[in-house]
Coordinates of C-alpha atoms and ligand atoms in Angstrom, one line a residue:
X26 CA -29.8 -7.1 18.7
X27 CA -31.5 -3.8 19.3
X28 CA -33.6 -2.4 16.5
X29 CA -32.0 0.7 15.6
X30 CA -28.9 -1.3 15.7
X31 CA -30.5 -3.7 13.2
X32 CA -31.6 -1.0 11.1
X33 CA -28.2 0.7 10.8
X34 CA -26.8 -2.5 9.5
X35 CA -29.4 -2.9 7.2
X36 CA -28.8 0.6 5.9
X37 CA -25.0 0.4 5.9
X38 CA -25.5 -3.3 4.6
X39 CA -26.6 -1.7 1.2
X40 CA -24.6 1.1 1.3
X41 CA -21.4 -1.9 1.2
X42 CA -23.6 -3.6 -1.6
X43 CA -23.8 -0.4 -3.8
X44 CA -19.7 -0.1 -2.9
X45 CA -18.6 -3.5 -4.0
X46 CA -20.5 -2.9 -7.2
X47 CA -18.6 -0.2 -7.6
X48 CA -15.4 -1.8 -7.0
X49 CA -16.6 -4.8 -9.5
X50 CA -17.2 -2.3 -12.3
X51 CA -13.6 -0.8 -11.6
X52 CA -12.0 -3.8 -11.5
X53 CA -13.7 -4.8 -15.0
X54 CA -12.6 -1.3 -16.6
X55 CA -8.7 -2.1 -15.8
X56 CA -9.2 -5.7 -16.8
X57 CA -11.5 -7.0 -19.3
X58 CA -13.7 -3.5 -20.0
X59 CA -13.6 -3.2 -24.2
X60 CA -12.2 0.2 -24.7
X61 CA -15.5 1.6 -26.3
X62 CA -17.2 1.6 -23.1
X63 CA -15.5 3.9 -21.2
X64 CA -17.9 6.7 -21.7
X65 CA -20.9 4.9 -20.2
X66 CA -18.6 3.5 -17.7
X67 CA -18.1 6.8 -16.5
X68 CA -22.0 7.3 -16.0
X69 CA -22.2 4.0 -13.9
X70 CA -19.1 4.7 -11.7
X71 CA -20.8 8.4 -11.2
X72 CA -24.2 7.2 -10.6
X73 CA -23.1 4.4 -8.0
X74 CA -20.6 6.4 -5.9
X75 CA -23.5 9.3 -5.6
X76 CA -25.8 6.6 -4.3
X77 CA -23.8 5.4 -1.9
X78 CA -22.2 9.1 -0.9
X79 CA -26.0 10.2 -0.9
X80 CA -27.0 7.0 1.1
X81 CA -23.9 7.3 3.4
X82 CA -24.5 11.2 4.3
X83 CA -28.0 11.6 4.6
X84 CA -29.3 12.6 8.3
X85 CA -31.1 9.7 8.6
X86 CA -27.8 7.3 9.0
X87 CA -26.9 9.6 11.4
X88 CA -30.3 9.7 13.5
X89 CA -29.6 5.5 13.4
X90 CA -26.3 5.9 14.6
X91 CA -26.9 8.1 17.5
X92 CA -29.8 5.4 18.4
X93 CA -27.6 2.6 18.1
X94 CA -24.8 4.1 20.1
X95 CA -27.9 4.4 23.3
X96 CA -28.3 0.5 22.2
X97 CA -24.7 -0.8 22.4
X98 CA -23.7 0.7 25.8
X99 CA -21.8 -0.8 27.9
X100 CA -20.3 -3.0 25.4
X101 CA -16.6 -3.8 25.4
X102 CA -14.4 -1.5 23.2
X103 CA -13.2 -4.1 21.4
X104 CA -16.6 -6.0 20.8
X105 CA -18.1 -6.0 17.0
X106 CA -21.3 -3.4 17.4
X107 CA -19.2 -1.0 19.9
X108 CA -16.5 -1.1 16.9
X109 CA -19.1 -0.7 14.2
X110 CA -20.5 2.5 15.7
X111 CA -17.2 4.3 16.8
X112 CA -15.7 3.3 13.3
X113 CA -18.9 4.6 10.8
X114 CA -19.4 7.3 13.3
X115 CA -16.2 8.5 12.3
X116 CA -16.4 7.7 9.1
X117 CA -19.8 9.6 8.5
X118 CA -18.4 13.1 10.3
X119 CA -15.7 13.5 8.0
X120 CA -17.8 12.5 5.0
X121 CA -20.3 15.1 6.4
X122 CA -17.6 17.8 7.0
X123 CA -16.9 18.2 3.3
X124 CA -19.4 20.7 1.4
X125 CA -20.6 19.0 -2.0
X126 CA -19.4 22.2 -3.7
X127 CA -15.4 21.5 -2.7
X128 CA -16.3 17.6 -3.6
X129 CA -17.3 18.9 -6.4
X130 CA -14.8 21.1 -7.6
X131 CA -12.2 18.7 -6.1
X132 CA -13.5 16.5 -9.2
X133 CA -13.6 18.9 -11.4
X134 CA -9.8 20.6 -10.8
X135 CA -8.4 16.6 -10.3
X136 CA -10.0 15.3 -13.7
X137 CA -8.4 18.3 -15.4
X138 CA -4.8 17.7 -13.4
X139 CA -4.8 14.2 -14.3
X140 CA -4.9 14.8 -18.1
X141 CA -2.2 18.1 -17.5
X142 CA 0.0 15.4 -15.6
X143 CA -0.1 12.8 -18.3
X144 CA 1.2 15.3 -21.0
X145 CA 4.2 17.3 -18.4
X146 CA 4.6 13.4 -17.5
X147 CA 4.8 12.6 -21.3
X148 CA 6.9 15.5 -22.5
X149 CA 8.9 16.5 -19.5
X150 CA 7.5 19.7 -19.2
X151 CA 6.7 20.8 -15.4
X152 CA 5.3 23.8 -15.9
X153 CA 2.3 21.8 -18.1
X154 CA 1.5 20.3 -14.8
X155 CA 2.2 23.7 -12.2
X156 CA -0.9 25.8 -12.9
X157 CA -3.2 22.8 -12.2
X158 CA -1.0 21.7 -9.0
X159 CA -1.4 24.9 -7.4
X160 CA -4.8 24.3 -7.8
X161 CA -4.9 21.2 -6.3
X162 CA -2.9 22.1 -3.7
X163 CA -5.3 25.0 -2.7
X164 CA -8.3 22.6 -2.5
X165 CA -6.2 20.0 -0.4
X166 CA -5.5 23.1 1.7
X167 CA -9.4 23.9 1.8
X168 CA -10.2 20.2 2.6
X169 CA -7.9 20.0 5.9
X170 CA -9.3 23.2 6.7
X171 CA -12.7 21.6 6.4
X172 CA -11.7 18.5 8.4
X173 CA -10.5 20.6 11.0
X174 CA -7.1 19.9 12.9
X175 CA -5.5 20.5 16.1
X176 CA -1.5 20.6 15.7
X177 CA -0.8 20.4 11.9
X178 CA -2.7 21.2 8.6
X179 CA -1.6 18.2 7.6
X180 CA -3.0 15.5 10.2
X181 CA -6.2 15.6 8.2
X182 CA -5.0 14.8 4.9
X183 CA -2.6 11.6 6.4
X184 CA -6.2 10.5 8.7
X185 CA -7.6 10.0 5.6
X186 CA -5.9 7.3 4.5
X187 CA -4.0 6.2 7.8
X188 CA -6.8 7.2 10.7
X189 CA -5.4 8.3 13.9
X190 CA -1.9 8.4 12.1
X191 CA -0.3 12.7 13.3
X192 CA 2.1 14.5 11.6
X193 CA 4.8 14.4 13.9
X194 CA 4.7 11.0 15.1
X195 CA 5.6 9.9 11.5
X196 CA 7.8 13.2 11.0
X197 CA 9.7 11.7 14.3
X198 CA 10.2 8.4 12.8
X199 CA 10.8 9.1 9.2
X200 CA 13.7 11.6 10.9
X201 CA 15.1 9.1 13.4
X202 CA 15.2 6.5 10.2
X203 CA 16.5 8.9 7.5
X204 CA 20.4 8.8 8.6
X205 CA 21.2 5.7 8.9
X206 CA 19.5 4.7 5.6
X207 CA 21.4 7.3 3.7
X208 CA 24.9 5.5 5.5
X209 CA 23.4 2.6 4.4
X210 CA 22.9 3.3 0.9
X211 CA 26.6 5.3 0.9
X212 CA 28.0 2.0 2.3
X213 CA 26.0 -0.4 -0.3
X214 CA 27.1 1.7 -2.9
X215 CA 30.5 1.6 -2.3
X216 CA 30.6 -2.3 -2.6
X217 CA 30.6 -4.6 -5.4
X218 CA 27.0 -4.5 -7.1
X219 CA 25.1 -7.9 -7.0
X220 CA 24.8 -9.0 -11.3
X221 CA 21.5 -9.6 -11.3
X222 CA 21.5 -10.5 -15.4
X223 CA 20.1 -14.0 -14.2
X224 CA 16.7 -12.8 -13.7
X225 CA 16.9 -10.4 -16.9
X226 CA 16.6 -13.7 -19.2
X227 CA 14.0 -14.8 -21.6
X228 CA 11.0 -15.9 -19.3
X229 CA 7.8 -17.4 -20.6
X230 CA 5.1 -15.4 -19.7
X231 CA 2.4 -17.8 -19.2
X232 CA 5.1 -20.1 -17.4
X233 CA 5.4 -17.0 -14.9
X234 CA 1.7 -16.7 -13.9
X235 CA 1.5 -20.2 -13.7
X236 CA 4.4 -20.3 -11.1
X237 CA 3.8 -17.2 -9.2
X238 CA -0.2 -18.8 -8.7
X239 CA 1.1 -21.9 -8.1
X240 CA 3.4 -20.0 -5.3
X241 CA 0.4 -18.2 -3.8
X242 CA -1.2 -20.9 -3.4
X243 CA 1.2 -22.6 -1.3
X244 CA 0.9 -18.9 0.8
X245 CA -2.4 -20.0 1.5
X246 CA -4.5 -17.4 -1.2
X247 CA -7.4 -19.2 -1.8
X248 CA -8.6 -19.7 -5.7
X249 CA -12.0 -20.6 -5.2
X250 CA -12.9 -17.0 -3.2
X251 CA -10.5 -15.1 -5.5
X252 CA -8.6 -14.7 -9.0
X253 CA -5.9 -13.4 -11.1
X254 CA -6.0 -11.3 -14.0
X255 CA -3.7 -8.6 -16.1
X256 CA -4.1 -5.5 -15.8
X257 CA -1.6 -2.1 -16.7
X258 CA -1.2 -0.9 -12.9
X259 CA -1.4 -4.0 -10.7
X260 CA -3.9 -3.9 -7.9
X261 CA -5.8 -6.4 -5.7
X262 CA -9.9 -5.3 -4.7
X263 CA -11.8 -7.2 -2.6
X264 CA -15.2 -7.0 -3.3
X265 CA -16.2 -9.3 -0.3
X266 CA -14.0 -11.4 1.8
X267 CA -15.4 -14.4 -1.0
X268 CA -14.3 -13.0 -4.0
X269 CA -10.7 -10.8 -4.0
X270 CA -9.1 -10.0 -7.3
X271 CA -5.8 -9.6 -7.7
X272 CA -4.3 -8.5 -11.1
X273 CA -0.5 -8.4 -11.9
X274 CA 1.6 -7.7 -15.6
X275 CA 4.6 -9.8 -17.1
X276 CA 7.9 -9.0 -18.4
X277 CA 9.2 -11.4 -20.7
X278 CA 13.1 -10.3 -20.1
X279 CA 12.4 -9.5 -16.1
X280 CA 11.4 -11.9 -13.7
X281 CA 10.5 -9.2 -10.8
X282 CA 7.1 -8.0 -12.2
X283 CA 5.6 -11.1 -12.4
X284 CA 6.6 -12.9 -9.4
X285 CA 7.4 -10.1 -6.8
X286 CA 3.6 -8.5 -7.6
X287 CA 2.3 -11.4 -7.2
X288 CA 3.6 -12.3 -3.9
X289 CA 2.9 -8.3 -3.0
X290 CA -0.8 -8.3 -4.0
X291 CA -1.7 -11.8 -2.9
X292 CA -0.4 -9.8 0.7
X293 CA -3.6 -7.9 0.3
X294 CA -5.4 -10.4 -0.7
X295 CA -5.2 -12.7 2.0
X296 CA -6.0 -9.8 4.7
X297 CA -8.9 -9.5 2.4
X298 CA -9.5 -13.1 2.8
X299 CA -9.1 -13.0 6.1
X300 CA -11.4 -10.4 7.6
X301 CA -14.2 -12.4 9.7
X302 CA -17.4 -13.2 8.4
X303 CA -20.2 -10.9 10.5
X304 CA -18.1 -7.8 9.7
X305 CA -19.6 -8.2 6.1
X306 CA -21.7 -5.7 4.5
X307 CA -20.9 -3.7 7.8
X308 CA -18.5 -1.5 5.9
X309 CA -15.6 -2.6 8.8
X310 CA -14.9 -5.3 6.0
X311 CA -11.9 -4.0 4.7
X312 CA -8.4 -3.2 5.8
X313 CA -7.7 -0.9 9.2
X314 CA -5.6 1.2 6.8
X315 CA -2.9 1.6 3.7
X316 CA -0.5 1.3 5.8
X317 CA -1.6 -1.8 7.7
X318 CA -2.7 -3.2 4.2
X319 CA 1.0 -2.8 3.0
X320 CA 2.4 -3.8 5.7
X321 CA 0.5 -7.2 4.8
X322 CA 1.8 -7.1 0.9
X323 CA 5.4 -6.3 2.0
X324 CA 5.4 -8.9 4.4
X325 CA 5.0 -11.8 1.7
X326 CA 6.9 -10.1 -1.1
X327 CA 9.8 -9.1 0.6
X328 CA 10.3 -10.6 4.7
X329 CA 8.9 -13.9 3.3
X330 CA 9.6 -13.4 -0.2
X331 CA 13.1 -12.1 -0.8
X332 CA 14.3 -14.2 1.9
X333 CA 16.7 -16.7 1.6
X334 CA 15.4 -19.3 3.8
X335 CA 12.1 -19.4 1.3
X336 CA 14.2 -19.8 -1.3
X337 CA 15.5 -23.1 0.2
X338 CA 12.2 -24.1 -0.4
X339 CA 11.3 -22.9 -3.6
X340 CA 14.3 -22.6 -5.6
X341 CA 14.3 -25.7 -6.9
X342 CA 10.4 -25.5 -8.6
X343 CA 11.6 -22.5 -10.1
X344 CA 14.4 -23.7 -11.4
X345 CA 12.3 -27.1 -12.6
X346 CA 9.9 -24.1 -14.1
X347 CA 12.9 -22.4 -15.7
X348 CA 15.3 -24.4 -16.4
X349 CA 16.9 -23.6 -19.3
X350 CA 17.6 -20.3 -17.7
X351 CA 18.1 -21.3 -14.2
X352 CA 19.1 -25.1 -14.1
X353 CA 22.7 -24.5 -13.6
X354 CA 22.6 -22.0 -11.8
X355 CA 23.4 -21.8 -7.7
X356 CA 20.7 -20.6 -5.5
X357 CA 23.0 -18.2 -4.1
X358 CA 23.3 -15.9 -7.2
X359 CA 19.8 -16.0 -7.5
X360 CA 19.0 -14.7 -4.0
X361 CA 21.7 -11.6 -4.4
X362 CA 20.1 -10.6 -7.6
X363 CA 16.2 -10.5 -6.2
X364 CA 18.3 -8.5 -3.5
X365 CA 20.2 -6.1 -5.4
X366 CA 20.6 -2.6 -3.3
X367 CA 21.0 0.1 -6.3
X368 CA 20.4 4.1 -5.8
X369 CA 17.6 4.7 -8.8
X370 CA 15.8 7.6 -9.4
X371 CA 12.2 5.9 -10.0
X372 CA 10.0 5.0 -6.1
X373 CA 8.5 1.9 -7.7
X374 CA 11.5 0.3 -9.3
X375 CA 13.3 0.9 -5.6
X376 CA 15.0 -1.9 -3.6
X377 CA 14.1 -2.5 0.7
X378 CA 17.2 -0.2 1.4
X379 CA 16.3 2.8 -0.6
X380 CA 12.2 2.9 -1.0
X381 CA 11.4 4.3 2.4
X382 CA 14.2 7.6 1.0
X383 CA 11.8 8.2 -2.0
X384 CA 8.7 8.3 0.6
X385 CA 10.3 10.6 3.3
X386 CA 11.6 13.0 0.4
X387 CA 7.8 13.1 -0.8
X388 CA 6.7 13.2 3.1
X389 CA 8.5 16.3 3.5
X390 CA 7.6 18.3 0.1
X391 CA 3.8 17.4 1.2
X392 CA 4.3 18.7 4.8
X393 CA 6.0 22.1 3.8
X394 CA 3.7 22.4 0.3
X395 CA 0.3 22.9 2.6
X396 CA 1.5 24.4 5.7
X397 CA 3.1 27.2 2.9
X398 CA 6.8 26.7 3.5
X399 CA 7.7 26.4 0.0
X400 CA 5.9 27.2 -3.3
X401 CA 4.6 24.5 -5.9
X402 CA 6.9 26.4 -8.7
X403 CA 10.1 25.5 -6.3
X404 CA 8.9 21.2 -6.3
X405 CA 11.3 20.3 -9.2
X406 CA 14.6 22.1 -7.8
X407 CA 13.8 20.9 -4.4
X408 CA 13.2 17.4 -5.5
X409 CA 16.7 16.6 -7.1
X410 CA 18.5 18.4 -4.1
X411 CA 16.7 15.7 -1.9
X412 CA 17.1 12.4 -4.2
X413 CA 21.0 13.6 -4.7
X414 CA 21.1 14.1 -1.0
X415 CA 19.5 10.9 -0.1
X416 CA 20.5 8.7 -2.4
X417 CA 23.9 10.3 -4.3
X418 CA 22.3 10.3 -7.5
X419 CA 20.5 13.1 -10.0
X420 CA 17.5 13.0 -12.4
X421 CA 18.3 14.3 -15.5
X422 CA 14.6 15.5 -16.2
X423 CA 11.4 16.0 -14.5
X424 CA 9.7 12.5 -15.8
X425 CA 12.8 11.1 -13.7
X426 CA 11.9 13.3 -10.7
X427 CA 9.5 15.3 -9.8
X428 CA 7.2 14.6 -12.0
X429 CA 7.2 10.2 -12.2
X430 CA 3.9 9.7 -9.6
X431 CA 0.5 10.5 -10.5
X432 CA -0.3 10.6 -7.0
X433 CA -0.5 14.3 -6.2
X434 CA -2.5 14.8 -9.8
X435 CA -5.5 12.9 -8.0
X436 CA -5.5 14.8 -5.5
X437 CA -3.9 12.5 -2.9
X438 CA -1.4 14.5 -1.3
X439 CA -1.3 12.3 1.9
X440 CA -0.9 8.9 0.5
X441 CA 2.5 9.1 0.2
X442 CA 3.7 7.7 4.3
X443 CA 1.4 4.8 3.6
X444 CA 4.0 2.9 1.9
X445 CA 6.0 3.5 4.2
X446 CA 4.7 3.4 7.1
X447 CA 3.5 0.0 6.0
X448 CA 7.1 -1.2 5.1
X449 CA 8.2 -0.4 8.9
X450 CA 4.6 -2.0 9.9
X451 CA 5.8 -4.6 8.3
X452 CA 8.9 -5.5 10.1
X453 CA 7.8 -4.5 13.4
X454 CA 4.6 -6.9 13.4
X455 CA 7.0 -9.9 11.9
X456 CA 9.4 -9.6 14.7
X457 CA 6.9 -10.7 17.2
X458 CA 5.7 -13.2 15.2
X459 CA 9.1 -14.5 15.0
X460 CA 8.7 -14.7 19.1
X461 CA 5.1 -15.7 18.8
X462 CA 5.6 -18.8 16.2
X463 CA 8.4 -21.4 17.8
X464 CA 10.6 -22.5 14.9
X465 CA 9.1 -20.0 11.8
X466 CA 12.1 -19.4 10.3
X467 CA 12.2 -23.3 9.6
X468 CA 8.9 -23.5 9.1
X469 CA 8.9 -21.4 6.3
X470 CA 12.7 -23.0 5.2
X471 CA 10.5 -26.3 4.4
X472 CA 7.2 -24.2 2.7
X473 CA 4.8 -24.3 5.5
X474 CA 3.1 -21.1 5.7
X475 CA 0.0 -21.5 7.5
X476 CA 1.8 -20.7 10.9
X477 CA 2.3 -17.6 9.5
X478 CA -1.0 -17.2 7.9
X479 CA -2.9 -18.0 11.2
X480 CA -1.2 -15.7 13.4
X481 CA -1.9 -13.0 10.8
X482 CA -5.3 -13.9 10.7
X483 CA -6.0 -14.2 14.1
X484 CA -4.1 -10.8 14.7
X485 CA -4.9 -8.5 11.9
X486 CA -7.0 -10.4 9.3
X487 CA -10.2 -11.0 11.5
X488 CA -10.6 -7.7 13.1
X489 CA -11.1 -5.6 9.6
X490 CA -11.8 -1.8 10.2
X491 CA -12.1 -2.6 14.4
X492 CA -8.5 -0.6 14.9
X493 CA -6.4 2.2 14.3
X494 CA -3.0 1.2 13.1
X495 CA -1.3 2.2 16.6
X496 CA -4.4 0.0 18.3
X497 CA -3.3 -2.8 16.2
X498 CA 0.4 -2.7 16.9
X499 CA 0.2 -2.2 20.8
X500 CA -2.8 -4.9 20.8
X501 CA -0.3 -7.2 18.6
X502 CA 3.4 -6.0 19.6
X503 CA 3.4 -3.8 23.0
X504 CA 4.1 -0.6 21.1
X505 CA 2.7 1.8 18.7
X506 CA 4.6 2.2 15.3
X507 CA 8.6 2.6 15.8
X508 CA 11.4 2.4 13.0
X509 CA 13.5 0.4 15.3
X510 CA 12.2 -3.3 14.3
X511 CA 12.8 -2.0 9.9
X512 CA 16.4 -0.9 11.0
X513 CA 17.5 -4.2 12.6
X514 CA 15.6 -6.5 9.7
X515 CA 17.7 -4.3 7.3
X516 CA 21.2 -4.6 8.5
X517 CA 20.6 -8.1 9.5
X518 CA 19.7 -8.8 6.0
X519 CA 22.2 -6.7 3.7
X520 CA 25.0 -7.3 6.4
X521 CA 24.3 -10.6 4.9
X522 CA 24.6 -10.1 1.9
X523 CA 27.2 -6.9 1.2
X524 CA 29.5 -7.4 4.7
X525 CA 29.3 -5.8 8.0
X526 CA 27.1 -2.7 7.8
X527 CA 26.4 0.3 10.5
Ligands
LIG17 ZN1 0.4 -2.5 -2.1

């Protein structure tokens, strides 16, 4: 290895050191943090993520990288160093881009929106929470204008969290989707609801940790490089591909929570897991993206998951976990309730059919909020126009609509189309394993996952930061991101389940 080379991963080496601290302490404050030491908790987060901003931005790591890059010529695109330079390149121009005094202020007006969101949140009040949005929003605007873009204001702000992601690529998709959900959730709507009472019972919460581990498990999450905890918001940080924490929370009357986190976050978890050992410390150790990242957590809550083939296999040790509430009861009934398709006005409690219509409706207030098309003052009018329009349904107050994410209070207008774009990520990358894996549907029928599991690893998991999303999807399926692959998985399933759909 060249020396400049060596001394750039020495430098970003402790730069990923100083990060995973970070993420350690964060992870203690939502889980085991005693509430007294919030204040001081706030000095160590400060004082860490200045260190490694400092660290990260200074010329020197760019005098290293410009040396390196002369030292890794010639190398194959794909190859580890040629990745690591393109990929912290990046990563250091846009983190160099950003004045300290818009960072700064940024923290300042976000801090101050956070605690306004939390009281229009609590008392229904939008106009709490206006003044401090149209701040935000004019710093957001500030920031893409920093950033720089070529066709829309708003490429920057979605390369943030999905790199290489534009505007109207996802604009085209979410459009070419959008019908035929909205027939789809007319049609559902219109037939007889699944009763999903059965998973509404009185469930023992330690008995549902110790099943939902037991379940991950089986997925392959390996226990002795990671844990579960409780925590408020569940989440999953991996501080090094050795040690990934995921947390979840438990319902007593509602079996989703529990069980369906669980599966989602141990998704993340294993692409944690997963990401090959010499990328560590590199600061490629992590996912490519949010949407690739969900794409991995919807993949083993819901395609594996909800499905009814792994039910075939696991049924039966829930219902010898359960069975007081589940004994007699068929498999069948079980599956449709997990499955319910119902219209509801909250994103997080949304089923497969209707979550990507809460995104798109957020995609396309973002999109018109910071090219100027429509005014913050106008969000909470607009809003119920667009859930009643989407999904036939109205809020009856802002906590119900507009006003339900915290999202936009942290300044993370552009987050939004991950969870999305991860959903349809999901499905499309599944599909070809289903041509890559002979016989996975059975495979999974009779609770073997690790064909699964490898092909993800040796697809997605190992190659970390290396690749855009689009890079990964035409490396892995032929073609960049498309909304064909979501549609068909969709029909197939609720056709299934509530009669012919188109
Ligand atoms: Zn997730």
């Amino acid at each position: 290895m060249g020396q400049k080379l060596a001394a750039l991963k020495e430098r970003l080496g402790t730069i990923s050191d100083i990060n995973s601290s970070l993420a350690m302490i964060s992870w203690d404050q939502e889980t085991y943090m005693p509430p007294g030491a919030a204040k001081f908790r706030g000095y160590q987060l400060a004082t860490l993520g200045r260190l490694s901003h400092e660290l990260f931005t200074a010329d020197e790591t760019g005098t290293l990288l410009d040396a390196a890059a002369k030292e890794v010529k010639g190398l194959d695109y794909d190859s580890d160093d040629a990745s690591l330079i393109r990929i912290v390149k990046r990563d250091y121009e846009l983190a160099r881009k950003l004045p300290s005094s818009l960072v700064a202020e940024f923290a300042q007006v976000t801090t101050a929106a956070k605690e306004a969101w939390k009281e229009a949140y609590h008392t229904s009040k939008f106009s709490t929470f206006q003044p401090h949005l149209e701040k935000v929003l004019a710093l957001t605007i500030k920031k893409a204008e920093a950033y720089g873009y070529k066709d829309h204001i708003y490429d920057p702000l979605l390369d943030e969290y999905e790199p290489g992601m534009k505007t109207a690529h996802v604009s085209k998709i979410f459009s070419d989707l959008k019908p035929h959900l909205v027939s789809l959730v007319e049609q559902i709507s219109e037939r007889a609801p699944s009763d999903d009472s059965c998973i509404h019972l009185d469930f023992d919460e330690q008995a549902q940790l110790k099943f939902g581990n037991e379940t991950i498990a089986e997925f392959g999450f390996d226990f002795k490089r990671g844990r579960q905890d409780l925590s408020h918001h569940p989440f999953c940080s991996g501080f090094t591909s050795d040690d990934v924490r995921l947390t979840t929370r438990v319902e007593r009357d509602f079996l989703s929570p529990c069980l369906f986190g669980l599966f989602h976050e141990c998704g993340h978890g294993l692409y944690e897991q997963g990401v090959r050992e010499n990328l560590a410390r590199t600061l490629l150790a992590d996912g490519t993206s949010l949407g690739v990242h969900e794409s991995q957590s919807r993949m083993w809550e819901n395609i594996v998951g909800r499905s009814r083939g792994f039910w075939k296999f696991c049924y039966p040790k829930i219902q010898k976990a359960f069975p007081a509430q589940l004994k007699s009861l068929p498999m069948e009934t079980f599956y449709r309730a997990i499955n319910r398709v119902k219209p509801s006005l909250i994103r997080v409690e949304a089923d497969e059919v209707t979550y990507n219509l809460h995104i798109m409706l957020r995609f396309e207030l973002e999109t018109q909020m910071v090219s100027g098309k429509i005014a913050v003052k106008d969000l909470p009018k607009l809003w119920n126009a667009k859930v009643e329009e989407y999904l036939g349904i109205k809020p009856s107050n802002d906590t119900e609509g507009v006003l339900q994410d915290i999202h936009w209070s942290m300044g993370g207008i552009g987050y939004f189309s991950t969870y999305a774009l991860g959903n349809l990520m999901s499905a499309q990358l599944y599909e070809r394993a289903q041509k890559d894996i002979s016989g996975l549907g059975k495979q999974i029928e009779s609770g073997k996952f690790d064909g699964l599991l490898s092909w993800l690893r040796k697809k997605i998991h190992v190659h970390g930061r290396k690749f855009t999303a689009n890079e990964l999807l035409e490396r892995v399926t032929g073609e960049p991101l498309q909304s064909r692959s979501y549609l068909n998985y969709i029909k197939t399933k609720f056709s299934d389940i509530y009669g012919e759909l188109d």
